[in-house]
GROMACS .gro file of C-alpha atoms in nm:
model
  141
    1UNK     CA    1   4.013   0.061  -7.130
    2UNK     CA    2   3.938  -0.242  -7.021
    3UNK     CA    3   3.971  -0.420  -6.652
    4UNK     CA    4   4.255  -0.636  -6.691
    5UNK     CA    5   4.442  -0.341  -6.833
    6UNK     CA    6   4.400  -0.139  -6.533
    7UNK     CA    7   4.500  -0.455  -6.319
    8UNK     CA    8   4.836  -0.475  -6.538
    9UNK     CA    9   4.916  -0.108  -6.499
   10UNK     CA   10   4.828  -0.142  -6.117
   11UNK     CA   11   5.030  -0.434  -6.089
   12UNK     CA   12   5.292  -0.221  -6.245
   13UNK     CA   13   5.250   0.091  -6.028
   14UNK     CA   14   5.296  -0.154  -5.743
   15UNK     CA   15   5.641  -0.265  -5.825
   16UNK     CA   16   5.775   0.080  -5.936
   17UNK     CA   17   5.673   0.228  -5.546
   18UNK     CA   18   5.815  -0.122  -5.338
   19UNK     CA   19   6.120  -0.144  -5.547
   20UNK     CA   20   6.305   0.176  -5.475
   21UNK     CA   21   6.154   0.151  -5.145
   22UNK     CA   22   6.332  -0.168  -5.104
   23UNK     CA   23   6.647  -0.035  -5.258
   24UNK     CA   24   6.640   0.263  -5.018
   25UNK     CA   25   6.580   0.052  -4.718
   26UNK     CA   26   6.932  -0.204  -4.853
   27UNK     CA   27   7.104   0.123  -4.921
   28UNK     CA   28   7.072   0.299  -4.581
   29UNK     CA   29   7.124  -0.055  -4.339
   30UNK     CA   30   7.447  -0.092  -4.550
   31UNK     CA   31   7.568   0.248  -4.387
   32UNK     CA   32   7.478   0.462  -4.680
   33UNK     CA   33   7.406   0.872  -4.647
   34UNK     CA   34   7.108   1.028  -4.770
   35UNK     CA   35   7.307   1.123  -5.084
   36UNK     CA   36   7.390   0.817  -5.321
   37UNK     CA   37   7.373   0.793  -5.667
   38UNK     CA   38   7.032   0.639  -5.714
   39UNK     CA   39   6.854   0.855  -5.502
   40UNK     CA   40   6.667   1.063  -5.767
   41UNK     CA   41   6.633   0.810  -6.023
   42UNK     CA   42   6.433   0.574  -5.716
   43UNK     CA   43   6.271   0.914  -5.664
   44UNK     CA   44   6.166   0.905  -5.983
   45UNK     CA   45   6.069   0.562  -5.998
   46UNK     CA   46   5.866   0.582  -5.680
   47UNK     CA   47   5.661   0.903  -5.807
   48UNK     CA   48   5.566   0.725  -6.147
   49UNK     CA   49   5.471   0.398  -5.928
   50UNK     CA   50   5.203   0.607  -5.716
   51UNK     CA   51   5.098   0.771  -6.005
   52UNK     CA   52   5.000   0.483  -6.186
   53UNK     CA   53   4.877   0.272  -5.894
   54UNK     CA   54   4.647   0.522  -5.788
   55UNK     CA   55   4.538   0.619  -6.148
   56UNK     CA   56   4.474   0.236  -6.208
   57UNK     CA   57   4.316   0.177  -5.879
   58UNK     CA   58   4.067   0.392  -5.921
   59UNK     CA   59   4.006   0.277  -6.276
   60UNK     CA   60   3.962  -0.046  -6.150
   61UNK     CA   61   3.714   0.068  -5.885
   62UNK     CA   62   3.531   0.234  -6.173
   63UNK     CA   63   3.495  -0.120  -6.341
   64UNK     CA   64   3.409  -0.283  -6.087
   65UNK     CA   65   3.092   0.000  -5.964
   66UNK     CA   66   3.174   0.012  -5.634
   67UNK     CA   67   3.169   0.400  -5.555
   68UNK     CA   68   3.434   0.416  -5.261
   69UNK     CA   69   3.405   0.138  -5.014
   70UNK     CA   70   3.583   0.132  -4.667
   71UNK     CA   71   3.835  -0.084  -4.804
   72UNK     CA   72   3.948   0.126  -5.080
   73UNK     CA   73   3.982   0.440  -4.732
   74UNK     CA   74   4.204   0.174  -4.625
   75UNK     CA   75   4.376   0.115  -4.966
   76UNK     CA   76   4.428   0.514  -4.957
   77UNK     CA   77   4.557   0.587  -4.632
   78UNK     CA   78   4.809   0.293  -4.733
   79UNK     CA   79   4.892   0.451  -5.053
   80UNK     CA   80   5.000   0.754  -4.837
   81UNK     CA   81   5.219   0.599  -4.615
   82UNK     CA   82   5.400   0.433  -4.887
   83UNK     CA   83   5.428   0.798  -5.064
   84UNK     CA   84   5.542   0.896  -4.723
   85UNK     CA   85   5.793   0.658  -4.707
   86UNK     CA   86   6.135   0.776  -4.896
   87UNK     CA   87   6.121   1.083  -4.624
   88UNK     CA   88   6.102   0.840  -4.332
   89UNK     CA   89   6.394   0.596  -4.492
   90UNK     CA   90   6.631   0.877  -4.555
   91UNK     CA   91   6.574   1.028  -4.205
   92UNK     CA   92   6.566   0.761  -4.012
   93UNK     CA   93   6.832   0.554  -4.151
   94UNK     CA   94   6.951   0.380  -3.858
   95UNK     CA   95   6.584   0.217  -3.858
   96UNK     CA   96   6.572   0.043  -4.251
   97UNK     CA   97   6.577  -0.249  -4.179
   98UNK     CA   98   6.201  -0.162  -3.948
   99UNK     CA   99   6.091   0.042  -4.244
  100UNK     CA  100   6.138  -0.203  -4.454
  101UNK     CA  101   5.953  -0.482  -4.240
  102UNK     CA  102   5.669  -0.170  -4.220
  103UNK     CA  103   5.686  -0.123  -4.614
  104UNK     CA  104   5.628  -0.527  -4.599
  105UNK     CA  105   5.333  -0.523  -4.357
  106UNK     CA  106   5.204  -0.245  -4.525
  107UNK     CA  107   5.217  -0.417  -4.894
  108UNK     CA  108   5.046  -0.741  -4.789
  109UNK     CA  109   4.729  -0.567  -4.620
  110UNK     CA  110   4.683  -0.377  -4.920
  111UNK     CA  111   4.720  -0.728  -5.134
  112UNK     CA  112   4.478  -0.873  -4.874
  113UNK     CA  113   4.220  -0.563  -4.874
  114UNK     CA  114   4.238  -0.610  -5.252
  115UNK     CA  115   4.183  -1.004  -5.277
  116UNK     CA  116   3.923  -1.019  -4.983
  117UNK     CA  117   3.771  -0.657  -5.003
  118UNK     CA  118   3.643  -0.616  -4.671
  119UNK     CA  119   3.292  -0.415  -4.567
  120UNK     CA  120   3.222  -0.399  -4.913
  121UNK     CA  121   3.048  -0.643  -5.111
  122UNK     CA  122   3.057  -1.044  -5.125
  123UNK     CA  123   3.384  -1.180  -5.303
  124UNK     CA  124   3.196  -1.392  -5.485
  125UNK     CA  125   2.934  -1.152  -5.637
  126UNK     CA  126   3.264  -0.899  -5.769
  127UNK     CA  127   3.317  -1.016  -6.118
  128UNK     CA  128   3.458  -0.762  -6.373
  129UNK     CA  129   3.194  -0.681  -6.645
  130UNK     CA  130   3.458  -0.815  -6.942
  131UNK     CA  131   3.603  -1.076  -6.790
  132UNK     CA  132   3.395  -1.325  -6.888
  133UNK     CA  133   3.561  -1.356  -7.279
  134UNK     CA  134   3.913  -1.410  -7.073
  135UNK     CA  135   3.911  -1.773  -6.873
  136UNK     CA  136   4.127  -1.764  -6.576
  137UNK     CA  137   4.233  -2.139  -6.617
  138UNK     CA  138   4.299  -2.276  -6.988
  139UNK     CA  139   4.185  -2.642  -6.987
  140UNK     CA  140   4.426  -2.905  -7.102
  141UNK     CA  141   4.328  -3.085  -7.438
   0.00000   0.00000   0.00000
């Protein structure tokens, strides 16, 4: 499979955990009990989301020859608390709206381990092997 596939389905996995995590969060600062409707369909959605981010993830780490840089630790860990998360939400309801400031902060630093890739090799010297056939900027004729 090829790089930018694993990117999509990452990009994917991403949405499916922050979205019922986000939903949870609304649900319990609008007064809502640990039982509501939703609950195991965002259950759902949230277990299929870490699957595939963390299936992808390392797929992309795979195309990219990196091994397991410090970064990607970091990347883990994160992964974690995020699969952590629904437990915290639903027992500590009184605190959504923190947890979902925490689910924010938590979401960017894994965006900015990913973009800027930290203790690991140069930026600039990471280029996927296929990606040169796909231009990242179509010029105008």
């Amino acid at each position: 499979m090829s790089y930018q596939f694993y990117k999509v389905l990452h990009y994917v996995g991403i949405f499916l955990i922050l979205l019922p995590l986000g939903g949870a969060c609304f649900h319990m600062a609008a007064g809502g009990t640990r039982e509501w409707s939703l609950r195991k369909f965002a259950g759902m959605l949230h277990g299929i989301g870490l699957v595939l981010a963390l299936v992808a993830g390392f797929g992309l780490l795979a195309k990219l020859h990196l091994g397991f840089p410090p970064w990607a630790i970091v990347k883990f860990v994160v992964w974690l608390a995020l699969g952590a998360a629904p437990v915290m939400i639903y027992r500590k309801g009184q605190m959504a709206k923190t947890w979902l400031l925490a689910i924010l902060v938590l979401a960017v630093l894994n965006g900015w381990l990913a973009v800027y890739k930290p203790g690991g090799a140069s930026v600039e010297t990471l280029t996927p092997p296929d990606s040169t056939s796909v231009p990242d900027q179509v010029e105008p004729q």
